[in-house]
CSV table of C-alpha atoms in Angstrom, one decimal:
chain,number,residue,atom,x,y,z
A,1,UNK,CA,-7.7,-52.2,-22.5
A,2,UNK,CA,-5.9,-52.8,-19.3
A,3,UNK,CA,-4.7,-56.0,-19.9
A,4,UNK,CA,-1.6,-57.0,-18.5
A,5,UNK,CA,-1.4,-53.8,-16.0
A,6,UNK,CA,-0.6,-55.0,-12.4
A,7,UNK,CA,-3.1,-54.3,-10.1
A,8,UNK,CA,-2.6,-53.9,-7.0
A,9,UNK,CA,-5.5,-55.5,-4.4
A,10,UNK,CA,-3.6,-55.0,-1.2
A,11,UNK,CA,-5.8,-52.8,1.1
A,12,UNK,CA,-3.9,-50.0,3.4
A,13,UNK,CA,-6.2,-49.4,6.4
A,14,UNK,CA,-5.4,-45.8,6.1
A,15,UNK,CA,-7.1,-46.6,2.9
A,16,UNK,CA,-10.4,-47.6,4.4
A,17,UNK,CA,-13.3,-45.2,3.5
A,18,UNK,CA,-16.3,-44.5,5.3
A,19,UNK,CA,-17.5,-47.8,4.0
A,20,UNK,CA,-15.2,-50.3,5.4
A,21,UNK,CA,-15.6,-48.5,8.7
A,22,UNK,CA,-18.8,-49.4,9.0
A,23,UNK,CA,-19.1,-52.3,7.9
A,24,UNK,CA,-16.1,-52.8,10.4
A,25,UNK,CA,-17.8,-51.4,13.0
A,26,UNK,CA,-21.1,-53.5,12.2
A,27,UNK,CA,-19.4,-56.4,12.5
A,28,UNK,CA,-17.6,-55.0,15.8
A,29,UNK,CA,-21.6,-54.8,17.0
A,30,UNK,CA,-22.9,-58.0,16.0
A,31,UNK,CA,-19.8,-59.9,17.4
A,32,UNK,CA,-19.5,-57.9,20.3
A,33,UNK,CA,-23.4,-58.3,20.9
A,34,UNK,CA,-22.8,-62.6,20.7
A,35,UNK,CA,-20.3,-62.1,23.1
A,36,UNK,CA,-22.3,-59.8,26.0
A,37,UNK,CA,-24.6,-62.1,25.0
A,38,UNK,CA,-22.3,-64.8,26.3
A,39,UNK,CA,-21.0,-63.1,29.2
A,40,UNK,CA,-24.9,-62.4,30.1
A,41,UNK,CA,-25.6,-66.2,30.3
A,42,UNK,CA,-21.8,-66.7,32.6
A,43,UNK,CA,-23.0,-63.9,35.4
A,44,UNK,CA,-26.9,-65.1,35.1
A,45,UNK,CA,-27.6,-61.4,34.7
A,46,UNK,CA,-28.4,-58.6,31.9
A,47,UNK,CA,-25.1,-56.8,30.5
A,48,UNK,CA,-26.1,-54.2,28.1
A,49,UNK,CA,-23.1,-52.7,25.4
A,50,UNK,CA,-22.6,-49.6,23.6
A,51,UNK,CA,-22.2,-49.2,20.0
A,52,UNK,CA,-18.6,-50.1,19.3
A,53,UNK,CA,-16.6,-47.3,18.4
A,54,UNK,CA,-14.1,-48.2,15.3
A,55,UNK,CA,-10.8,-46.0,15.3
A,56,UNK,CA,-7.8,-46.1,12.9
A,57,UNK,CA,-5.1,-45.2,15.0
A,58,UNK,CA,-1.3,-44.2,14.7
A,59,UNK,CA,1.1,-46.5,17.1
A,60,UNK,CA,1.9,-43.5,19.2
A,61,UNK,CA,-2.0,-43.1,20.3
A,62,UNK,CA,-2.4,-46.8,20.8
A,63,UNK,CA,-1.1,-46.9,24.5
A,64,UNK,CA,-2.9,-43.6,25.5
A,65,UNK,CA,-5.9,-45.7,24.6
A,66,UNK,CA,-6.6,-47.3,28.2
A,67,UNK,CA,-5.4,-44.5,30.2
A,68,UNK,CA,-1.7,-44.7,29.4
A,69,UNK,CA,0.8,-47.1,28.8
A,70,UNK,CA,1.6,-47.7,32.1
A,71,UNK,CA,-1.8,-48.6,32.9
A,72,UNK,CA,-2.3,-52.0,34.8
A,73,UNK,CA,-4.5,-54.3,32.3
A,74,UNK,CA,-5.3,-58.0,31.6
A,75,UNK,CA,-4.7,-59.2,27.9
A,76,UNK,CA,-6.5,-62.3,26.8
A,77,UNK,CA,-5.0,-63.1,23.0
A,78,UNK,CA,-6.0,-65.8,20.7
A,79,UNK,CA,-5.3,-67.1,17.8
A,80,UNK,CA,-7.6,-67.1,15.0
A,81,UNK,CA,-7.5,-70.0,12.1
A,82,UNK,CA,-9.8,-71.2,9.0
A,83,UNK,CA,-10.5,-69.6,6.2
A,84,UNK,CA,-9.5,-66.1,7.8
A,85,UNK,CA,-6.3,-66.3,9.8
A,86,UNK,CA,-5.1,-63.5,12.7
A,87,UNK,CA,-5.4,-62.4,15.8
A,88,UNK,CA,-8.5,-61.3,17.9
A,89,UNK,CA,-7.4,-59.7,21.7
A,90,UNK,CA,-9.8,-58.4,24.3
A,91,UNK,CA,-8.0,-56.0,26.7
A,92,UNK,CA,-9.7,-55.2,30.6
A,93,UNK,CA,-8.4,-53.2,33.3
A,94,UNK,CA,-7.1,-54.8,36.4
A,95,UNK,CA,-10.0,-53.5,37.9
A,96,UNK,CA,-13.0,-54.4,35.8
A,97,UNK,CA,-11.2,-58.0,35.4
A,98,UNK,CA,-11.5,-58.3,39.5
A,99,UNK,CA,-15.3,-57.0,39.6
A,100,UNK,CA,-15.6,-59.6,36.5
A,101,UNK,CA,-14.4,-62.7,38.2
A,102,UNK,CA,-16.0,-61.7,41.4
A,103,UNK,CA,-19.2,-61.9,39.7
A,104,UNK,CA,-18.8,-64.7,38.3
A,105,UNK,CA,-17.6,-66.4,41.2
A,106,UNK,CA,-20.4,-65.3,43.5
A,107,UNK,CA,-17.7,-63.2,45.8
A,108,UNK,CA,-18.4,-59.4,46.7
A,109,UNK,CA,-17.4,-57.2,43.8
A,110,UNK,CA,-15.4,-54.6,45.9
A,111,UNK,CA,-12.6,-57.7,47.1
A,112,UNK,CA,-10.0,-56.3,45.3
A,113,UNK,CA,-6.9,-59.3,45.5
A,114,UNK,CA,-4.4,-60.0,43.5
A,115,UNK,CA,-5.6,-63.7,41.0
A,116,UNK,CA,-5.4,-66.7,41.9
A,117,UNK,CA,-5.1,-69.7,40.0
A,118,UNK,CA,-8.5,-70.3,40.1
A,119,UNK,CA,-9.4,-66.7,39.2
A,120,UNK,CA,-7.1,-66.6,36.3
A,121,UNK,CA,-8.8,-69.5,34.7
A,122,UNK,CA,-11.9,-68.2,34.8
A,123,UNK,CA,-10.5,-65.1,33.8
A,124,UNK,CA,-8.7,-66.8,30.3
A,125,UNK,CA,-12.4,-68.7,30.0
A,126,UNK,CA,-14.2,-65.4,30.4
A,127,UNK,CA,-11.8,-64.6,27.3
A,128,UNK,CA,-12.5,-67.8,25.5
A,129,UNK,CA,-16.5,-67.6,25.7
A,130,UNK,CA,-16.0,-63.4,24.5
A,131,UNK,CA,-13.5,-64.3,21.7
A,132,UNK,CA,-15.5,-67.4,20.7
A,133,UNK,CA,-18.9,-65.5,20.8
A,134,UNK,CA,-17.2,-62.7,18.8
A,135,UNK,CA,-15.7,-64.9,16.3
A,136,UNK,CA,-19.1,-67.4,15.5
A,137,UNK,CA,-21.1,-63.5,14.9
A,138,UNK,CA,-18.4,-62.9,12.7
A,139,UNK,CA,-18.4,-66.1,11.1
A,140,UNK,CA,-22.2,-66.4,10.6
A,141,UNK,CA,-22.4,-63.2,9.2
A,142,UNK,CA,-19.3,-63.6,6.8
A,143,UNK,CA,-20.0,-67.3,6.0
A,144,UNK,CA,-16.6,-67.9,6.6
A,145,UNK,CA,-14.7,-70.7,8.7
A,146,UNK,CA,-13.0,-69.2,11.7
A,147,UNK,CA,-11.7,-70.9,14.5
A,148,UNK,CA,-10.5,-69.6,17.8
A,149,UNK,CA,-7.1,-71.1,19.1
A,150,UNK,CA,-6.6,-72.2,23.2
A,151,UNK,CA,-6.0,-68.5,24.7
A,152,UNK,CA,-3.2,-67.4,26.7
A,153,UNK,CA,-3.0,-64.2,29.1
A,154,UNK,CA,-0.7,-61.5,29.9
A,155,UNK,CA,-1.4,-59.0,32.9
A,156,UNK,CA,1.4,-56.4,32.5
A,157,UNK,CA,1.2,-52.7,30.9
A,158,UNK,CA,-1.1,-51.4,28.9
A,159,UNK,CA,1.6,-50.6,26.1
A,160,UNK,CA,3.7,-53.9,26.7
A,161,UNK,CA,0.7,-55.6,25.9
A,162,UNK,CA,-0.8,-53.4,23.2
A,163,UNK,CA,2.8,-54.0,21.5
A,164,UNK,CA,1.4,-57.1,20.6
A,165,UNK,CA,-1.4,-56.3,18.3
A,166,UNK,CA,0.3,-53.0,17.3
A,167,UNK,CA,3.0,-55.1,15.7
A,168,UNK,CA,1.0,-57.1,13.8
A,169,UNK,CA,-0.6,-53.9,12.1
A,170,UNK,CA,3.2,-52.6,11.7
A,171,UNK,CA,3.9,-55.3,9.2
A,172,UNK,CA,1.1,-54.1,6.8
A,173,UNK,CA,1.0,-50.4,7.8
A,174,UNK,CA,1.3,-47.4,10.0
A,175,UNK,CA,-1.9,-47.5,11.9
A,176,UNK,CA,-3.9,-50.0,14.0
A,177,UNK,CA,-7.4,-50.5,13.7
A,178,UNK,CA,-9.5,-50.6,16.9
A,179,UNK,CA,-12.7,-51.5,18.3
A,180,UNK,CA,-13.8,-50.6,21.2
A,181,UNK,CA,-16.8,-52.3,23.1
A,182,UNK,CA,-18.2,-50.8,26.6
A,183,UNK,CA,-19.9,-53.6,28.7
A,184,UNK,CA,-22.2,-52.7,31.3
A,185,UNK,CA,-23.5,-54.2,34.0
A,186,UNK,CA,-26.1,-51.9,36.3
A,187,UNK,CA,-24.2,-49.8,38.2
A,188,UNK,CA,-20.8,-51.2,37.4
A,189,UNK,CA,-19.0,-50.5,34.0
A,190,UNK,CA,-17.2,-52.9,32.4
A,191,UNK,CA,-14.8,-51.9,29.8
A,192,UNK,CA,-13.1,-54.0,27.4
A,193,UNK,CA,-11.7,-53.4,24.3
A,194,UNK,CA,-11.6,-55.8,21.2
A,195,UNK,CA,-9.1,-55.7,18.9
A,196,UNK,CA,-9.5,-57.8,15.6
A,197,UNK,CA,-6.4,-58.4,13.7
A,198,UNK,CA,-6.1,-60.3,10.4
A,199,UNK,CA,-3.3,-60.9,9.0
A,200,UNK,CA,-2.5,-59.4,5.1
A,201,UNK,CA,-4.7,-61.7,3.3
A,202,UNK,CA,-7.2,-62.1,5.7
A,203,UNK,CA,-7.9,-58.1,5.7
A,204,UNK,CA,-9.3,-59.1,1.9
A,205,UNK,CA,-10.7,-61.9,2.3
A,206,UNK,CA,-12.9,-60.3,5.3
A,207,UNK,CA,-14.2,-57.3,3.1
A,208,UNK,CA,-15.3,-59.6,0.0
A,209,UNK,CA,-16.9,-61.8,1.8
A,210,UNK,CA,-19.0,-58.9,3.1
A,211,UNK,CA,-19.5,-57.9,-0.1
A,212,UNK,CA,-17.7,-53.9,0.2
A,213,UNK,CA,-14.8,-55.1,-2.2
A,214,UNK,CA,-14.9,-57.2,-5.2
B,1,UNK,CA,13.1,-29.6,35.9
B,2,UNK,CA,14.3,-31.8,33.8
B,3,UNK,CA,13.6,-31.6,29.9
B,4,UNK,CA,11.3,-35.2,29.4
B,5,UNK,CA,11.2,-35.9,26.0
B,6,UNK,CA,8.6,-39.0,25.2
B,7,UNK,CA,9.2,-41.3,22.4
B,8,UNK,CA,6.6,-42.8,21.0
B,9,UNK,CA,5.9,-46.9,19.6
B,10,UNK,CA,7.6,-46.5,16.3
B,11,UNK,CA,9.5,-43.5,16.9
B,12,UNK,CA,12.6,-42.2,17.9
B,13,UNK,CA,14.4,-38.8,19.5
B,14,UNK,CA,17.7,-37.2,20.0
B,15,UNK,CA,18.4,-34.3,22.1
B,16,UNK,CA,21.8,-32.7,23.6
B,17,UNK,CA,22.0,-32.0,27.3
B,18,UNK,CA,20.0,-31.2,29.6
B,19,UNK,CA,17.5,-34.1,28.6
B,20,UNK,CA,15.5,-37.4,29.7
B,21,UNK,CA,14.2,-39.3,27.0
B,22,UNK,CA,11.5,-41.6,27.7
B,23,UNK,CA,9.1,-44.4,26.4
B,24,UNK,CA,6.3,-46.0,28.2
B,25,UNK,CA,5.5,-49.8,28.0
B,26,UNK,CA,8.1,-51.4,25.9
B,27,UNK,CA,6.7,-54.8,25.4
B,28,UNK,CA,8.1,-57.1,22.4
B,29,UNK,CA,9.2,-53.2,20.8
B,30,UNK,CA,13.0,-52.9,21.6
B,31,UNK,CA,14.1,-49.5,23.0
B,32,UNK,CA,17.3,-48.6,21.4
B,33,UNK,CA,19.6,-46.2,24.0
B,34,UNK,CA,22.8,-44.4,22.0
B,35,UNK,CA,24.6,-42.0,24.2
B,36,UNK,CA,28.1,-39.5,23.6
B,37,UNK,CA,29.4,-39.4,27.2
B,38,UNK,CA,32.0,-36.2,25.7
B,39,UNK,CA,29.1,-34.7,24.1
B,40,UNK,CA,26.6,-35.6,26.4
B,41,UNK,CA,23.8,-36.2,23.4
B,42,UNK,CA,21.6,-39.2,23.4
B,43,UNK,CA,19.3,-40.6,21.3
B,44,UNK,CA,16.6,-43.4,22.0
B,45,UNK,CA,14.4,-45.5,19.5
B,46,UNK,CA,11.3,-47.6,20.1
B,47,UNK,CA,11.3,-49.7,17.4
B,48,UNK,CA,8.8,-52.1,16.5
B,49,UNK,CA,10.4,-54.9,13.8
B,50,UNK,CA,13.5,-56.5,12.8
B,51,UNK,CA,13.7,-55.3,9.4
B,52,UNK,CA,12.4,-52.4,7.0
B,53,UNK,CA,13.8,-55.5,4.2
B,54,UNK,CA,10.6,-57.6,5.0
B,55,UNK,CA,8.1,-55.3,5.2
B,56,UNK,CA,5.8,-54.3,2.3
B,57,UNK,CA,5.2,-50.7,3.7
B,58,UNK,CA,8.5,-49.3,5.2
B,59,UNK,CA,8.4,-45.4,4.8
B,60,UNK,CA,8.1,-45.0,8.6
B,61,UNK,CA,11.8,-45.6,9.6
B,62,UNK,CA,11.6,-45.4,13.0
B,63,UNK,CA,9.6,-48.7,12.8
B,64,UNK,CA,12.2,-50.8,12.5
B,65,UNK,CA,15.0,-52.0,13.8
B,66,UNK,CA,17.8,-51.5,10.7
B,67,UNK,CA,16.8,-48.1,9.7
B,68,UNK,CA,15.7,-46.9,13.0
B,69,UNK,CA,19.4,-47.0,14.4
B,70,UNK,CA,20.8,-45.5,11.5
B,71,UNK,CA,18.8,-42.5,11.4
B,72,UNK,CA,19.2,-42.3,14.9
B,73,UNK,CA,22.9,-42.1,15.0
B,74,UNK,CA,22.5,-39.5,12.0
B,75,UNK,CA,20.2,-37.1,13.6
B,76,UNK,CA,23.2,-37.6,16.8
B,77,UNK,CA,26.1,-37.1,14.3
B,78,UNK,CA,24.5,-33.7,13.5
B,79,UNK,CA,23.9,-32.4,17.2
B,80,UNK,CA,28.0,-33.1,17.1
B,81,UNK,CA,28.1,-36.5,18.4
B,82,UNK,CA,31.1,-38.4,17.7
B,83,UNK,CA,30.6,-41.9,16.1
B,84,UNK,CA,34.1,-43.6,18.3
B,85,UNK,CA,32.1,-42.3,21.3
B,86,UNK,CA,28.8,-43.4,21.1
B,87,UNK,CA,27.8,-46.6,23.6
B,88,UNK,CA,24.7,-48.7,23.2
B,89,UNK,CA,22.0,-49.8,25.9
B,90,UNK,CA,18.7,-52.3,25.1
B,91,UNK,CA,15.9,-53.0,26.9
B,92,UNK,CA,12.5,-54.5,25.7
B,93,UNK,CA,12.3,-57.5,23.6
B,94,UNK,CA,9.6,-59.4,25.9
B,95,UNK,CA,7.4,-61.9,24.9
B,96,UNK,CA,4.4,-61.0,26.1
B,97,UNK,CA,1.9,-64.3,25.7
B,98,UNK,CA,3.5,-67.6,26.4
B,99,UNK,CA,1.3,-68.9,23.2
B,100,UNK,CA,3.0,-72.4,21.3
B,101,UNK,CA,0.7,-72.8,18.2
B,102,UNK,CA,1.5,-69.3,17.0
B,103,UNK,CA,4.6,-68.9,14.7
B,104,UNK,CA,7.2,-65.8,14.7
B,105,UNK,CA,4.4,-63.5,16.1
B,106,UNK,CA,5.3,-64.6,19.3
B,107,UNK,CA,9.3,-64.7,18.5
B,108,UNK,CA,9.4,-61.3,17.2
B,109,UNK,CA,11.0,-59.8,20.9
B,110,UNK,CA,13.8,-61.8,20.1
B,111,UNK,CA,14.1,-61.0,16.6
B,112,UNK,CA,14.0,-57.2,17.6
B,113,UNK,CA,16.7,-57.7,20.1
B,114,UNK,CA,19.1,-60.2,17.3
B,115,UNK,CA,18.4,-57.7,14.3
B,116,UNK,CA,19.2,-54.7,16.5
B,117,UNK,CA,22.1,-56.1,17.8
B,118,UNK,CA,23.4,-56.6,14.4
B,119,UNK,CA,22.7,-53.6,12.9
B,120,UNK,CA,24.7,-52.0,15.7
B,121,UNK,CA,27.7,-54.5,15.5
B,122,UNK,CA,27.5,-53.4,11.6
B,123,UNK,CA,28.0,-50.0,12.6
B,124,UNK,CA,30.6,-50.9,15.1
B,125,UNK,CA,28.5,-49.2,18.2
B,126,UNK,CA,29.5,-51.0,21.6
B,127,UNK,CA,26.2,-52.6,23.6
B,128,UNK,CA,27.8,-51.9,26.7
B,129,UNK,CA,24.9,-53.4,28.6
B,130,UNK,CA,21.2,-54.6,28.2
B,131,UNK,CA,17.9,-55.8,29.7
B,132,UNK,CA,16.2,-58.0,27.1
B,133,UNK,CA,13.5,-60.7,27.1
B,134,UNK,CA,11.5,-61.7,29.9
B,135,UNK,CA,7.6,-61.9,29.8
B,136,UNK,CA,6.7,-58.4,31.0
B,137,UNK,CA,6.9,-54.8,30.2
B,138,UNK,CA,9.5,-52.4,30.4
B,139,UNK,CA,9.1,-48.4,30.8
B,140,UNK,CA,12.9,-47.0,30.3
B,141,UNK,CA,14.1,-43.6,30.7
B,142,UNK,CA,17.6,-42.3,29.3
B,143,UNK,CA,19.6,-39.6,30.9
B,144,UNK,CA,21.9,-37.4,29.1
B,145,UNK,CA,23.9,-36.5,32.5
B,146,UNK,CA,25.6,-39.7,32.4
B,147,UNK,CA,23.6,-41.9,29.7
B,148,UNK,CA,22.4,-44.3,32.7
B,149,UNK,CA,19.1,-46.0,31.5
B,150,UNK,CA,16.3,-46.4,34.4
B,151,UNK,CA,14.2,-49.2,33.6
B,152,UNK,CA,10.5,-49.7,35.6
B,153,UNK,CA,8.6,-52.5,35.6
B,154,UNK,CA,5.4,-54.0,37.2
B,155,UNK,CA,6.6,-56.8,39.4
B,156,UNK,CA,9.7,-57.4,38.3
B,157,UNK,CA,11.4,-54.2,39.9
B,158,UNK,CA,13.1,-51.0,38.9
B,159,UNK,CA,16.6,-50.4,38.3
B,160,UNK,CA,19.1,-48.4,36.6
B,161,UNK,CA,21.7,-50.3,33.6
């Protein structure tokens, strides 16, 4: 008998088998595919996606992940809240932001200027409608209650921002875990990355209520 | 050509002179300059949390802010570094999303900076100057010619500390 033996349910991420990954990276498909989905309907035209990839990372890859750390990106975070609590942050480059909101605005897609305050509205709402398609998928499929918080935006480095979510994966461990999504949009790529991050408990409570632990 | 040494997020390197040490897109990570101006060694550390104490995992030292600076002035102490010589230099510690509903996610720049700056008071190290807080990203590189601490940023300038 094993009664009275602690047990200990915490789940490492450099723990995750094959198993978790892809149920990870399932659910990295059917959110992301809500929110091109969702960005298809804003531009009023067809945005296909690639299959997410899903990558366990150490902290010293994460900022070599755009392109380097240095790397000029737009950061759209919100908060997530319900019955699973965290993080969820979609990352653009400078660039594919621009050819974003010019398309949404109707403008010419190579008019490169810096924001406005117009332009970065739409830019945080482009990031509300992604996140908030991403997180209903997610919620559907896990029957759980999510909510997505107001978002807020950051337009700095590529490793001052990825700091962010990297941090909240120090506390549990030594790696981040990453899911990549590749818009596209005819001709012009669009590529943003999505990175989910639940806090401790919420890891857990993700997985069994997809069933992969018990 | 200099010898660039890059420091990863949650790492940290020493090195005797010739050297630059460097590490790219500090956000709400602190980087952590120690320098020896008799011995010319430095040491820099990009640490990522306050304290190893609250933290359920904590076998990567270089993640944090408490045993990050003691290692670092260790591995310094044994490339002949003299403790009464070593001077301190911060920079990072931003706050990245302006964010109010979120708790100490958001604060956690300014815990780096407070816990780091007590660890180093503990061990009696001099913070002879810093560049701490803000909302934007800092890229810093420490020289071991004269432990001057070049700091770049995007839109908010470059300078040396």
């Amino acid at each position: 008998m094993l009664l009275g033996m602690e047990v200990d349910m915490t789940i490492n991420i450099e723990d995750l088998n094959n198993l978790h990954i892809d149920v990870l990276r399932e659910i990295g498909n059917i959110g992301a595919g809500s929110a091109a989905t969702a960005l298809a309907k804003m531009l009023n035209k067809k945005v296909n996606m690639d299959v997410p990839k899903v990558k366990v990372m150490e902290f010293k890859e994460v900022s070599e992940t755009l392109g380097g750390a240095e790397i000029l990106v737009i950061g759209i975070l919100l908060g997530v809240n319900g019955e699973l609590n965290g993080n969820i942050m979609f990352i653009l480059e400078y660039n594919a932001a621009q050819v974003l909101v010019n398309m949404l605005l109707g403008k010419p897609l190579d008019e490169l200027n810096d924001f406005n305050e117009l332009e970065l509205s739409a830019l945080k709402e482009i990031g509300n409608i992604l996140a908030g398609s991403y997180l209903s998928a997610m919620s559907s499929l896990t029957n759980l209650n999510i909510m997505p918080s107001v978002p807020d935006i950051a337009i700095d480095m590529a490793g001052a921002i990825l700091s962010v979510p990297a941090i909240e994966f120090g506390k549990i461990g030594d790696t981040v875990l990453y899911i990549e999504t590749e818009f596209l949009d005819g001709n012009t790529r669009v590529v943003g990355d999505f990175f989910l991050i639940p806090d401790v408990e919420s890891y857990e409570i993700l997985l069994k209520a997809l069933g992969v632990i018990s | 050509m200099e010898n660039l040494i890059k420091v990863g997020m949650a790492d940290l390197q020493t090195s005797g002179h010739p050297c630059v040490l460097t590490t790219l897109g500090l956000g709400s990570c602190v980087g952590i300059a120690l320098y020896d101006s008799n011995k010319k060694i430095i040491g820099l550390a990009h640490i990522m949390l306050p304290s190893s104490l609250q933290a359920r995992n904590n076998s990567n030292i270089a993640k944090f802010a408490d045993t990050g600076i003691v290692k670092m002035l260790n591995d310094m102490l044994k490339l002949g570094a003299r403790k009464e010589n070593i001077v301190a230099k911060l920079a990072g510690g931003a706050q990245m999303f302006a964010f109010s509903d979120s708790s100490d996610m958001m604060r956690i720049g300014a815990r780096n900076v407070i816990s780091s700056k007590e660890k180093l008071q503990e061990l009696n190290i001099p913070i002879i100057t810093e560049d701490t807080g803000g909302n934007y990203g800092r890229t810093i590189e420490l020289f071991s010619e004269d432990g001057r601490l070049l700091i770049k940023t995007i839109g908010h300038g470059i300078k040396y500390i």
